[in-house]
Coordinates of C-alpha atoms and ligand atoms in Angstrom, one line a residue:
M1 CA -38.2 -59.5 8.0
P2 CA -39.8 -56.1 8.8
D3 CA -37.2 -53.4 9.6
Y4 CA -37.6 -52.4 13.2
R5 CA -37.8 -48.6 13.8
A6 CA -37.8 -47.6 17.4
P7 CA -41.1 -45.6 18.0
I8 CA -39.3 -42.7 19.6
R9 CA -42.0 -40.2 19.0
D10 CA -44.5 -42.3 20.9
I11 CA -42.1 -43.2 23.6
K12 CA -41.4 -39.5 24.2
F13 CA -45.1 -38.8 24.2
V14 CA -45.7 -41.3 27.0
M15 CA -42.7 -40.3 29.0
Q16 CA -42.7 -36.6 28.6
E17 CA -46.2 -35.5 27.7
L18 CA -48.4 -38.1 29.4
L19 CA -46.3 -38.9 32.5
N20 CA -44.2 -35.7 32.8
C21 CA -41.0 -37.6 33.4
D22 CA -39.0 -34.4 33.7
Q23 CA -40.8 -33.3 36.8
H24 CA -41.0 -36.9 38.1
Y25 CA -37.2 -37.4 37.8
Q26 CA -36.4 -34.1 39.4
A27 CA -38.8 -34.8 42.3
L28 CA -37.0 -38.1 43.0
G29 CA -33.5 -36.6 42.8
Y30 CA -32.5 -38.1 39.4
S31 CA -30.7 -34.9 38.6
D32 CA -28.8 -36.4 35.7
A33 CA -32.0 -37.3 33.9
S34 CA -32.6 -34.0 32.3
E35 CA -34.8 -33.8 29.2
D36 CA -31.7 -33.4 26.9
M37 CA -30.0 -36.4 28.5
V38 CA -33.2 -38.5 28.2
D39 CA -33.6 -37.5 24.6
A40 CA -29.9 -38.3 23.8
I41 CA -30.1 -41.7 25.5
L42 CA -33.3 -42.7 23.8
S43 CA -31.9 -41.8 20.4
E44 CA -28.7 -43.7 20.9
A45 CA -30.7 -46.7 22.1
A46 CA -32.9 -46.4 19.0
K47 CA -29.7 -46.5 16.8
F48 CA -28.3 -49.4 18.7
T49 CA -31.4 -51.6 18.6
E50 CA -32.2 -50.8 15.0
Q51 CA -28.6 -51.2 13.7
V52 CA -27.1 -53.9 15.9
I53 CA -29.8 -55.9 17.7
A54 CA -32.6 -56.1 15.1
P55 CA -30.4 -57.3 12.2
I56 CA -29.5 -60.6 14.1
N57 CA -33.1 -61.4 15.0
Q58 CA -33.9 -63.6 12.0
I59 CA -30.6 -65.4 11.8
G60 CA -30.9 -66.1 15.6
D61 CA -34.2 -67.8 15.0
Q62 CA -32.9 -69.8 12.1
Q63 CA -29.7 -71.0 13.7
G64 CA -30.8 -71.2 17.3
C65 CA -28.3 -72.0 20.1
I66 CA -26.1 -75.1 19.8
W67 CA -25.3 -77.4 22.7
S68 CA -22.2 -79.6 22.6
D69 CA -20.7 -81.4 25.6
G70 CA -22.1 -78.8 28.1
V71 CA -21.0 -75.8 26.0
V72 CA -23.6 -73.5 24.4
T73 CA -22.9 -71.4 21.4
T74 CA -25.2 -68.6 20.5
P75 CA -26.1 -67.8 16.9
D76 CA -23.8 -65.7 14.6
G77 CA -23.5 -62.1 15.6
F78 CA -24.8 -62.5 19.2
K79 CA -21.4 -62.5 20.8
D80 CA -20.3 -59.4 19.0
A81 CA -23.7 -57.6 19.6
Y82 CA -23.4 -58.4 23.3
K83 CA -19.9 -57.0 23.4
Q84 CA -21.2 -53.8 21.9
Y85 CA -24.0 -53.8 24.4
V86 CA -21.5 -54.0 27.3
D87 CA -19.0 -51.6 25.7
G88 CA -21.8 -49.1 25.2
G89 CA -22.5 -49.1 28.9
W90 CA -26.1 -50.2 28.4
P91 CA -26.2 -52.7 31.3
T92 CA -25.1 -50.0 33.8
L93 CA -27.8 -47.5 32.9
S94 CA -30.2 -47.8 35.8
Q95 CA -27.9 -49.7 38.3
S96 CA -26.6 -48.2 41.5
V97 CA -23.6 -45.9 41.2
E98 CA -22.1 -47.7 44.2
F99 CA -21.6 -50.8 42.0
G100 CA -20.5 -49.0 38.9
G101 CA -23.9 -48.1 37.5
Q102 CA -25.0 -44.8 36.1
G103 CA -27.9 -44.4 38.7
L104 CA -30.4 -43.3 36.0
P105 CA -34.1 -44.0 36.4
H106 CA -35.5 -47.5 36.0
S107 CA -38.3 -46.0 33.8
L108 CA -35.7 -44.8 31.3
N109 CA -34.3 -48.3 31.2
G110 CA -37.8 -49.6 30.7
A111 CA -38.2 -47.6 27.5
I112 CA -34.9 -49.0 26.2
S113 CA -35.9 -52.6 27.2
E114 CA -39.0 -52.2 25.0
M115 CA -36.8 -51.3 22.0
M116 CA -34.5 -54.2 22.8
S117 CA -37.3 -56.7 23.0
A118 CA -39.1 -55.5 19.9
A119 CA -35.8 -55.7 18.0
N120 CA -34.9 -59.1 19.2
H121 CA -36.8 -60.9 22.0
S122 CA -34.2 -63.7 22.4
F123 CA -31.3 -61.3 22.7
A124 CA -33.1 -59.0 25.1
M125 CA -33.6 -61.9 27.5
Y126 CA -29.9 -62.3 28.3
P127 CA -29.5 -58.8 29.9
G128 CA -33.2 -59.0 31.1
L129 CA -32.5 -61.9 33.4
S130 CA -29.3 -60.2 34.7
H131 CA -31.5 -57.3 35.7
G132 CA -33.6 -59.5 38.0
A133 CA -30.5 -61.2 39.5
M134 CA -29.0 -57.8 40.3
A135 CA -32.3 -56.6 41.9
T136 CA -32.4 -59.7 44.1
I137 CA -28.8 -59.5 45.3
E138 CA -29.0 -55.8 45.9
A139 CA -32.2 -56.1 47.9
H140 CA -31.4 -59.2 49.9
G141 CA -27.6 -60.0 49.6
T142 CA -25.0 -59.4 52.3
D143 CA -22.5 -56.6 51.8
K144 CA -19.9 -59.2 50.9
Q145 CA -22.1 -60.8 48.3
K146 CA -22.9 -57.4 46.8
Q147 CA -19.2 -56.6 46.5
Q148 CA -18.4 -60.0 45.1
F149 CA -21.2 -60.2 42.4
M150 CA -22.7 -56.8 41.7
P151 CA -19.9 -54.9 39.9
K152 CA -19.4 -57.5 37.2
L153 CA -23.2 -58.0 36.8
V154 CA -23.7 -54.3 36.5
E155 CA -20.8 -54.0 34.0
G156 CA -22.5 -56.9 32.0
S157 CA -19.3 -59.0 31.8
W158 CA -21.3 -61.6 33.9
T159 CA -24.9 -62.4 33.4
G160 CA -27.6 -63.8 35.7
T161 CA -30.3 -66.4 35.7
M162 CA -33.3 -67.4 37.7
C163 CA -33.4 -71.1 38.6
L164 CA -36.9 -72.1 39.9
T165 CA -38.4 -74.8 37.7
E166 CA -37.8 -78.5 38.0
A167 CA -39.2 -81.3 35.9
H168 CA -42.0 -82.1 38.3
C169 CA -42.6 -78.6 39.6
G170 CA -43.3 -75.4 37.6
T171 CA -46.3 -73.5 39.1
D172 CA -46.1 -75.4 42.4
L173 CA -42.6 -74.5 43.5
G174 CA -43.3 -76.0 47.0
M175 CA -42.6 -79.4 45.4
L176 CA -39.0 -78.6 44.6
R177 CA -36.4 -81.2 45.3
T178 CA -33.1 -79.4 44.8
K179 CA -31.2 -79.7 48.1
A180 CA -28.8 -77.3 49.8
E181 CA -26.6 -78.6 52.7
L182 CA -24.6 -76.4 54.9
T183 CA -20.9 -77.0 54.7
D184 CA -18.1 -76.3 57.2
D185 CA -17.1 -72.9 55.6
G186 CA -20.6 -71.6 55.9
S187 CA -21.5 -71.9 52.3
Y188 CA -24.0 -74.5 51.0
S189 CA -23.6 -77.5 48.7
L190 CA -26.4 -77.7 46.1
T191 CA -27.6 -80.9 44.5
G192 CA -30.4 -81.1 42.0
S193 CA -31.5 -80.4 38.5
K194 CA -33.4 -77.4 37.1
I195 CA -35.1 -77.3 33.7
F196 CA -36.1 -74.5 31.4
I197 CA -33.4 -72.1 32.7
S198 CA -33.3 -69.1 30.3
A199 CA -29.7 -68.0 29.5
G200 CA -28.5 -70.8 31.8
E201 CA -25.4 -71.4 29.7
H202 CA -24.0 -69.4 26.8
D203 CA -20.9 -67.8 25.4
L204 CA -21.7 -64.2 25.9
S205 CA -20.2 -63.5 29.3
D206 CA -17.3 -64.6 31.5
N207 CA -19.4 -65.9 34.3
I208 CA -23.1 -66.8 35.0
V209 CA -24.6 -66.1 38.3
H210 CA -27.5 -68.4 39.0
I211 CA -30.1 -67.4 41.6
V212 CA -31.4 -70.7 42.7
I213 CA -34.2 -71.9 45.0
A214 CA -33.6 -75.1 47.1
R215 CA -34.6 -76.7 50.3
I216 CA -32.2 -77.1 53.3
P217 CA -32.6 -80.5 54.9
G218 CA -35.0 -80.3 57.9
S219 CA -36.9 -77.3 56.5
P220 CA -40.7 -77.5 56.3
E221 CA -42.3 -79.2 53.3
G222 CA -44.0 -77.0 50.7
S223 CA -43.4 -73.3 50.0
K224 CA -42.5 -72.5 53.6
G225 CA -39.3 -74.4 53.4
I226 CA -37.7 -72.7 50.4
S227 CA -34.4 -70.9 50.6
L228 CA -32.5 -68.8 48.0
F229 CA -28.9 -69.1 46.9
I230 CA -26.4 -67.5 44.6
V231 CA -24.6 -70.3 42.7
P232 CA -22.0 -69.0 40.2
K233 CA -20.8 -71.0 37.2
F234 CA -17.2 -70.1 38.2
N235 CA -16.5 -69.7 41.8
V236 CA -15.6 -66.1 42.9
K237 CA -13.0 -65.0 45.3
D238 CA -13.9 -62.5 48.0
D239 CA -12.5 -59.7 45.9
G240 CA -14.8 -60.6 43.0
I241 CA -12.1 -62.3 40.9
I242 CA -13.1 -65.5 39.1
A243 CA -11.6 -68.7 40.5
D244 CA -12.1 -72.4 39.6
R245 CA -15.2 -73.9 37.9
N246 CA -18.1 -74.7 40.2
A247 CA -20.0 -78.0 39.9
V248 CA -22.7 -76.5 37.7
S249 CA -23.3 -77.8 34.3
C250 CA -25.6 -77.6 31.4
G251 CA -27.1 -81.0 30.6
S252 CA -28.9 -80.0 27.4
I253 CA -30.9 -77.2 25.8
E254 CA -34.5 -77.4 24.6
H255 CA -35.6 -77.3 21.0
K256 CA -38.7 -75.1 21.1
M257 CA -41.4 -73.1 19.4
G258 CA -39.7 -69.7 19.5
I259 CA -37.0 -67.6 21.2
N260 CA -34.6 -70.0 19.6
A261 CA -31.6 -67.8 20.1
N262 CA -32.1 -67.8 23.8
A263 CA -30.7 -70.9 25.4
T264 CA -33.3 -72.7 27.5
C265 CA -31.2 -75.1 29.6
V266 CA -31.2 -78.0 31.9
I267 CA -28.9 -77.0 34.7
N268 CA -27.4 -79.6 36.9
F269 CA -26.0 -78.9 40.4
D270 CA -23.7 -81.6 41.6
N271 CA -22.6 -80.5 45.1
A272 CA -22.2 -77.0 43.7
K273 CA -21.0 -74.2 46.0
G274 CA -23.8 -71.8 46.8
Y275 CA -24.3 -68.8 49.1
L276 CA -27.6 -68.2 51.0
I277 CA -29.4 -65.0 50.2
G278 CA -31.7 -63.7 52.9
E279 CA -33.0 -65.8 55.7
V280 CA -33.3 -69.6 55.7
N281 CA -36.8 -70.6 54.5
Y282 CA -37.6 -67.1 53.3
G283 CA -36.4 -67.7 49.8
L284 CA -39.7 -67.2 48.1
N285 CA -40.1 -63.8 49.7
C286 CA -36.7 -62.8 48.3
M287 CA -37.4 -64.4 45.0
F288 CA -40.5 -62.1 44.6
T289 CA -38.1 -59.2 44.1
F290 CA -36.8 -61.1 41.0
M291 CA -40.3 -62.2 39.9
N292 CA -41.9 -58.8 40.2
A293 CA -39.2 -57.2 38.1
A294 CA -39.3 -60.1 35.7
R295 CA -43.1 -59.9 35.4
L296 CA -43.0 -56.3 34.3
G297 CA -40.3 -57.3 31.8
V298 CA -42.6 -60.0 30.4
A299 CA -45.5 -57.5 30.1
L300 CA -43.1 -55.3 28.1
E301 CA -42.3 -58.2 25.8
G302 CA -46.0 -58.5 24.8
T303 CA -46.1 -54.8 24.0
A304 CA -42.8 -54.9 22.1
A305 CA -43.9 -57.9 20.0
T306 CA -47.2 -56.0 19.2
E307 CA -45.2 -52.9 18.1
A308 CA -42.8 -55.0 15.9
S309 CA -45.7 -56.9 14.3
F310 CA -47.6 -53.6 13.7
Q311 CA -44.6 -52.1 12.0
G312 CA -44.3 -55.0 9.6
A313 CA -48.0 -55.2 8.9
L314 CA -48.5 -51.5 8.4
A315 CA -45.7 -51.3 5.8
Y316 CA -47.2 -54.2 3.9
A317 CA -50.8 -52.9 4.1
K318 CA -49.8 -49.6 2.5
D319 CA -48.0 -51.4 -0.3
R320 CA -50.0 -54.5 -1.1
L321 CA -52.7 -53.9 -3.8
Q322 CA -55.7 -56.2 -3.7
M323 CA -59.3 -55.6 -4.6
R324 CA -61.1 -52.2 -4.7
S325 CA -62.5 -50.5 -1.7
I326 CA -66.2 -51.2 -1.5
S327 CA -66.9 -47.5 -0.9
G328 CA -65.2 -46.4 -4.2
V329 CA -61.8 -46.6 -5.8
K330 CA -59.0 -45.1 -3.7
N331 CA -56.1 -45.7 -6.0
P332 CA -57.3 -44.9 -9.5
G333 CA -53.7 -45.0 -10.9
G334 CA -53.2 -48.6 -9.9
P335 CA -54.8 -52.0 -10.8
A336 CA -56.2 -52.2 -7.2
D337 CA -56.3 -50.4 -3.9
P338 CA -53.8 -50.9 -1.1
I339 CA -55.3 -53.3 1.4
I340 CA -55.1 -50.6 4.2
V341 CA -58.4 -49.2 2.7
H342 CA -60.4 -52.3 3.7
P343 CA -62.2 -52.0 7.1
D344 CA -61.2 -55.5 8.2
V345 CA -57.5 -54.8 7.6
R346 CA -57.9 -51.6 9.6
R347 CA -59.6 -53.5 12.4
M348 CA -56.5 -55.6 12.8
L349 CA -54.0 -52.8 12.3
L350 CA -55.8 -50.5 14.8
T351 CA -56.1 -53.4 17.3
Q352 CA -52.3 -53.7 17.1
K353 CA -51.7 -49.9 17.2
S354 CA -54.1 -49.3 20.1
I355 CA -52.7 -52.2 22.2
A356 CA -49.0 -51.3 21.5
E357 CA -49.6 -47.6 22.5
G358 CA -52.0 -48.4 25.3
G359 CA -49.6 -51.0 26.7
R360 CA -46.7 -48.5 26.4
A361 CA -48.6 -46.0 28.5
L362 CA -49.5 -48.5 31.2
L363 CA -45.9 -49.8 31.3
G364 CA -44.5 -46.2 31.4
Y365 CA -46.7 -45.5 34.4
L366 CA -45.7 -48.8 36.2
S367 CA -42.0 -48.1 35.6
Q368 CA -42.4 -44.7 37.1
L369 CA -43.8 -46.4 40.2
V370 CA -40.7 -48.6 40.2
D371 CA -38.7 -45.4 40.3
V372 CA -40.6 -44.3 43.3
T373 CA -40.0 -47.6 45.1
H374 CA -36.3 -47.1 44.5
A375 CA -35.7 -43.3 45.0
E376 CA -38.6 -41.8 47.1
K377 CA -37.7 -40.9 50.7
D378 CA -41.3 -40.6 51.9
A379 CA -42.3 -44.1 53.2
A380 CA -46.0 -43.4 52.6
K381 CA -45.4 -42.6 49.0
V382 CA -43.3 -45.8 48.6
A383 CA -46.1 -47.8 50.2
D384 CA -48.7 -46.3 47.9
A385 CA -46.5 -47.1 44.8
E386 CA -46.1 -50.6 46.0
T387 CA -49.9 -51.1 46.4
R388 CA -50.5 -49.9 42.8
L389 CA -47.7 -52.1 41.5
A390 CA -49.1 -55.1 43.3
L391 CA -52.5 -54.5 41.7
L392 CA -51.3 -53.7 38.2
T393 CA -48.3 -56.0 37.7
P394 CA -50.4 -59.2 37.2
I395 CA -52.8 -57.3 35.0
A396 CA -50.0 -55.9 32.8
K397 CA -48.2 -59.2 32.6
A398 CA -51.1 -61.4 31.6
L399 CA -53.1 -58.9 29.6
L400 CA -50.2 -57.6 27.5
S401 CA -48.7 -61.0 26.9
E402 CA -52.1 -62.4 25.8
L403 CA -52.7 -59.4 23.6
G404 CA -49.2 -59.6 22.2
F405 CA -50.0 -63.1 21.1
E406 CA -53.3 -62.0 19.5
C407 CA -51.8 -59.0 17.9
T408 CA -48.8 -60.8 16.4
S409 CA -51.3 -63.2 14.9
H410 CA -53.1 -60.3 13.3
G411 CA -49.7 -59.4 11.9
I412 CA -49.6 -62.7 10.0
Q413 CA -53.2 -62.3 8.9
I414 CA -52.6 -58.8 7.4
L415 CA -49.9 -60.3 5.2
G416 CA -52.2 -63.1 4.1
G417 CA -50.2 -66.1 2.8
H418 CA -47.0 -64.1 3.0
G419 CA -47.5 -63.8 6.7
F420 CA -47.3 -67.6 6.9
I421 CA -43.9 -67.6 5.1
K422 CA -40.9 -67.4 7.3
E423 CA -39.0 -64.9 5.1
W424 CA -41.4 -62.1 6.2
G425 CA -40.6 -62.5 9.8
M426 CA -44.2 -62.2 11.0
E427 CA -44.6 -65.8 12.1
Q428 CA -41.4 -65.6 14.2
L429 CA -43.0 -62.8 16.2
V430 CA -46.0 -65.1 17.1
R431 CA -43.7 -68.0 18.0
D432 CA -41.4 -65.8 20.0
T433 CA -44.1 -64.1 22.0
K434 CA -46.2 -67.1 23.0
I435 CA -43.8 -67.8 25.8
S436 CA -44.6 -64.5 27.5
C437 CA -48.1 -66.0 28.3
I438 CA -46.4 -68.9 30.1
Y439 CA -43.2 -68.0 31.9
E440 CA -43.1 -65.9 35.1
G441 CA -46.4 -67.4 36.0
T442 CA -49.0 -68.4 33.4
T443 CA -52.0 -66.2 32.6
G444 CA -54.1 -68.4 34.9
I445 CA -51.7 -68.0 37.7
Q446 CA -51.5 -64.2 37.3
A447 CA -55.3 -64.1 37.4
L448 CA -55.4 -66.1 40.6
D449 CA -52.7 -63.9 42.1
L450 CA -54.8 -60.8 41.2
L451 CA -58.3 -62.0 42.2
A452 CA -57.7 -64.4 45.0
R453 CA -54.6 -63.3 46.7
K454 CA -54.6 -59.5 46.1
I455 CA -58.2 -58.3 45.6
L456 CA -60.3 -60.7 47.6
G457 CA -57.3 -61.2 50.0
S458 CA -57.4 -57.5 50.8
K459 CA -61.2 -57.4 50.7
G460 CA -60.9 -55.0 47.8
A461 CA -58.7 -52.5 49.6
I462 CA -55.9 -52.9 47.0
L463 CA -58.3 -51.6 44.3
R464 CA -59.2 -48.4 46.0
P465 CA -56.3 -46.1 45.1
F466 CA -56.5 -46.9 41.4
M467 CA -60.3 -46.5 41.4
T468 CA -59.8 -43.2 43.1
D469 CA -57.5 -42.1 40.3
I470 CA -60.0 -43.1 37.7
G471 CA -62.8 -41.3 39.6
A472 CA -60.7 -38.2 39.9
F473 CA -59.8 -38.2 36.2
C474 CA -63.5 -38.6 35.3
Q475 CA -64.4 -35.7 37.6
Q476 CA -61.6 -33.5 36.2
H477 CA -62.9 -34.0 32.6
A478 CA -66.6 -34.1 33.4
G479 CA -67.3 -30.7 31.7
N480 CA -65.2 -31.5 28.6
P481 CA -67.6 -32.3 25.7
E482 CA -64.7 -33.8 23.6
M483 CA -64.1 -36.4 26.4
A484 CA -67.7 -37.0 27.3
E485 CA -68.0 -40.5 25.7
H486 CA -64.8 -41.7 27.1
I487 CA -65.6 -40.4 30.6
Q488 CA -69.1 -41.9 30.5
A489 CA -67.7 -45.3 29.5
L490 CA -64.8 -45.2 32.0
G491 CA -67.1 -44.3 34.8
A492 CA -69.5 -47.2 34.0
Y493 CA -66.9 -49.8 33.5
S494 CA -65.0 -48.9 36.6
Q495 CA -68.3 -49.1 38.5
Q496 CA -68.9 -52.5 37.0
W497 CA -65.4 -53.6 38.0
Q498 CA -66.2 -53.0 41.6
E499 CA -69.6 -54.7 41.3
L500 CA -68.0 -57.8 39.7
T501 CA -65.5 -58.0 42.5
A502 CA -68.3 -57.9 45.1
D503 CA -70.3 -60.6 43.2
V504 CA -67.4 -63.0 42.8
G505 CA -66.5 -62.5 46.5
K506 CA -70.0 -63.3 47.5
K507 CA -70.3 -66.4 45.3
A508 CA -66.9 -67.6 46.5
M509 CA -68.3 -67.8 50.1
S510 CA -70.4 -70.8 49.1
N511 CA -68.1 -72.2 46.4
A512 CA -64.4 -71.4 46.4
D513 CA -64.1 -72.7 42.8
E514 CA -66.0 -69.6 41.7
I515 CA -62.7 -67.7 42.1
G516 CA -60.8 -69.9 39.7
G517 CA -63.8 -69.9 37.3
A518 CA -63.9 -66.2 37.2
S519 CA -60.2 -65.2 37.5
V520 CA -58.9 -65.0 33.9
D521 CA -62.1 -63.2 32.7
Y522 CA -61.8 -60.9 35.7
L523 CA -58.2 -60.1 34.9
M524 CA -59.0 -59.4 31.2
F525 CA -62.0 -57.2 32.2
A526 CA -59.8 -55.3 34.6
G527 CA -57.1 -55.1 31.9
Y528 CA -59.3 -53.6 29.3
V529 CA -60.6 -51.0 31.7
T530 CA -57.1 -50.2 32.8
L531 CA -56.0 -49.6 29.2
A532 CA -59.2 -47.5 28.7
Y533 CA -58.1 -45.2 31.6
F534 CA -54.7 -44.7 29.9
W535 CA -56.3 -44.2 26.5
A536 CA -58.6 -41.6 28.0
R537 CA -55.6 -39.8 29.6
M538 CA -53.7 -39.9 26.3
A539 CA -56.7 -38.5 24.5
A540 CA -57.0 -35.7 27.0
V541 CA -53.3 -34.7 26.5
A542 CA -53.7 -34.8 22.7
E543 CA -56.9 -32.7 22.9
D544 CA -55.0 -30.2 25.0
K545 CA -52.0 -30.0 22.6
L546 CA -54.3 -29.5 19.6
K547 CA -56.0 -26.7 21.3
N548 CA -52.9 -24.9 22.4
S549 CA -50.3 -25.5 19.7
D550 CA -50.0 -26.1 15.9
E551 CA -47.1 -28.5 16.3
D552 CA -47.4 -32.2 15.3
K553 CA -51.1 -32.0 14.6
A554 CA -51.2 -35.3 12.7
F555 CA -49.6 -37.1 15.6
Y556 CA -52.2 -35.8 18.1
Q557 CA -55.1 -36.3 15.8
A558 CA -54.0 -39.9 15.3
K559 CA -53.9 -40.3 19.1
I560 CA -57.5 -39.2 19.4
K561 CA -58.7 -41.4 16.6
T562 CA -56.9 -44.4 18.0
A563 CA -58.4 -43.6 21.4
N564 CA -61.9 -43.6 19.8
F565 CA -61.1 -46.9 18.1
Y566 CA -60.1 -48.4 21.5
F567 CA -63.3 -47.2 23.2
K568 CA -65.6 -48.3 20.4
R569 CA -64.0 -51.5 19.3
I570 CA -61.7 -52.9 22.0
L571 CA -63.2 -51.9 25.4
P572 CA -66.6 -53.6 24.6
R573 CA -64.7 -56.9 24.8
A574 CA -64.9 -56.4 28.6
K575 CA -68.6 -56.9 28.4
G576 CA -68.1 -60.5 27.1
H577 CA -65.7 -61.2 30.0
A578 CA -68.2 -59.8 32.5
A579 CA -70.9 -62.0 31.0
C580 CA -68.6 -65.0 31.4
I581 CA -67.9 -64.2 35.0
E582 CA -71.6 -63.8 35.6
G583 CA -72.1 -67.3 34.0
G584 CA -70.4 -68.8 37.1
V585 CA -68.3 -71.9 37.5
D586 CA -70.9 -74.6 37.6
S587 CA -70.8 -75.3 33.8
M588 CA -67.1 -75.7 34.1
M589 CA -67.1 -78.3 36.8
A590 CA -70.3 -80.2 35.9
L591 CA -68.4 -82.7 33.8
A592 CA -66.5 -85.1 36.1
S593 CA -62.7 -85.4 35.4
E594 CA -63.2 -89.1 34.6
D595 CA -66.0 -88.4 32.1
F596 CA -63.8 -86.1 30.0
A597 CA -63.3 -88.3 26.9
F598 CA -62.5 -88.0 23.2
Ligands
LIG601 C1 -38.7 -71.1 27.0 C2 -38.9 -71.2 28.5 C3 -38.1 -70.4 29.3 C4 -38.3 -70.5 30.7 N1 -37.4 -69.8 31.5 C5 -37.4 -70.1 32.9 C6 -36.4 -69.6 33.7 O1 -35.5 -68.8 33.3 N2 -36.3 -70.0 35.0 C7 -37.3 -70.8 35.5 O2 -37.2 -71.1 36.7 N3 -38.3 -71.3 34.7 C8 -38.4 -71.0 33.4 N4 -39.3 -71.5 32.7 C9 -40.4 -72.3 33.2 C10 -41.7 -71.6 33.3 O3 -41.7 -70.5 34.2 C11 -42.8 -72.6 33.6 O4 -42.9 -73.4 32.4 C12 -44.1 -72.0 34.0 O5 -44.0 -71.4 35.3 C13 -45.2 -73.1 34.1 O6 -44.8 -74.2 34.8 P1 -45.0 -75.7 34.1 O7 -44.5 -75.6 32.7 O8 -44.5 -76.7 35.0 O9 -46.6 -75.8 34.0 P2 -47.6 -76.4 35.1 O10 -47.3 -75.7 36.4 O11 -47.6 -77.8 35.0 O12 -49.0 -75.8 34.6 C14 -49.7 -76.4 33.5 C15 -51.0 -75.7 33.3 O13 -51.8 -75.8 34.5 C16 -52.2 -74.5 34.9 N5 -52.2 -74.5 36.4 C17 -51.4 -75.0 37.3 N6 -51.8 -74.8 38.5 C18 -52.9 -74.1 38.5 C19 -53.9 -73.6 39.4 N7 -53.7 -73.7 40.7 N8 -54.9 -73.0 38.9 C20 -55.1 -72.8 37.6 N9 -54.3 -73.3 36.7 C21 -53.2 -73.9 37.1 C22 -51.1 -73.6 34.4 O14 -51.7 -72.2 34.3 C23 -50.8 -74.2 33.1 O15 -51.8 -73.7 32.1 C24 -39.3 -71.3 31.3 C25 -40.1 -72.1 30.4 C26 -39.9 -72.0 29.1 C27 -40.8 -72.9 28.2

């Protein structure tokens, strides 16, 4: 199993040098988030994730969770690690002071979540889901609900879930059958069965707060008749004290490809007591609070997996001696050269490195936008941040999860046969990270959300602010010869992004299937250009540092070289996606469903 080391230097580069978090926090009134405080928290988080969370990753995979008669036991070490997580105050970090939180910025929590997920994807999901549950209750719950549920969730002694999926409905939530009937005391009685509920039952916390979608009898069919409920495992008195057991039970857990240490549960509601959140039939609107937070969390999982795999592969590639370099011996004292000298191994390592660091920069930017939506007073600035988040969230979720899967596979390949052997831990990363392409809306669904609903739905308006940013950056660096190649490429690709949008929009007027035919390629095109923008920005910061200081030269030079690799070897993938989009949908639909055969 590769030893995880939190990439603190790079995290700080993104937060402090690229995104000026100090200034950003002060402007938003996060007065406690001084540079010293941020440094201290990051280094404590690094210690915690390296020393407590990472060491139980492999055993968690091997043992998995165990279900017996409705009770779920997590693998060895998980309970103790979760207790340490709560005792260390980690769940409270970015939560509201009003409910016992520390009120620190969400973006700081985002950096810590990356470390948690890279150290142990399964473990990180338990608090990750609580985060979404808290965001939903805080945004849409009544004062009483907040008082009842928030303090314990914030403290971490209770955890949360998100209960959407049913056996016959995953993507198409409008088909849900779980029923919620109003009772005499104003609460609801929920009946139905949910599947695939992450952290639905476990032994880490005293109570589990399920956020559940259900239909109230008489509500419209489809997605217009969905309401949202809080359904606790144990009922909760008005003052937040745990009472009797609610009629919620775990029918079984799934045996699956990865994230074995995170319990994926069938959760049955048998006239369970639930409390409406938000308005009747507006459940999906409220649920989007949960889903948007969760989608960024999943994007982060892809980046975290890439980082973890890169670390394992890099150590191996420096150590493993095989064959001589074709351009001359590099290790004359040894029987062969280390495999890191071979260009193809470098192709894979640099793909991992450039995706991990590029993804981190994109996510750092997005989590600062989340800070703005929480703490900014100026409504216009909040609206602007929301527009950018709406555009970039599906891109980040789908791109970074798909690339996480690709990059963890490179991790296996770099280790050769050893990568295929469980002991090395590289194959676990592939198995664990595949789910990120599926849950919280598959890649296909993210792509439709981006192209159909957001971009074409707004007639391209949602793209403008981000395109303006790219244009302004290109202009700012127009006279800088060191940046010339990046700026030229960025300008051309962003222009092509807009042209592709117009072309698909035009074609879709005569055949609506053109949208679905183009959508995933469109998202990947957009994603590679988005990462190129962040790589160009990082290169500009690194150039500047090298010009003005003698400190950390190797780090900044590596940044520039990795940016060059990204522009030369990764960004051109966008051309393939553009060609596929231009190829249109006809060849996909020509074969009739009944003529598909094997
Ligand atoms: C380990 C695990 C954990 C999970 N955790 C949770 C959880 O905590 N809470 C929860 O509620 N759910 C959870 N899920 C469920 C997950 O969110 C769903 O599996 C996912 O949304 C896809 O739904 P589905 O499996 O029913 O696939 P389907 O909806 O049947 O989709 C199958 C395929 O068809 C494609 N497809 C469907 N419709 C379209 C369309 N209109 N256009 C293009 N392609 C389409 C999809 O992209 C996909 O490739 C989890 C699942 C797993 C496996």
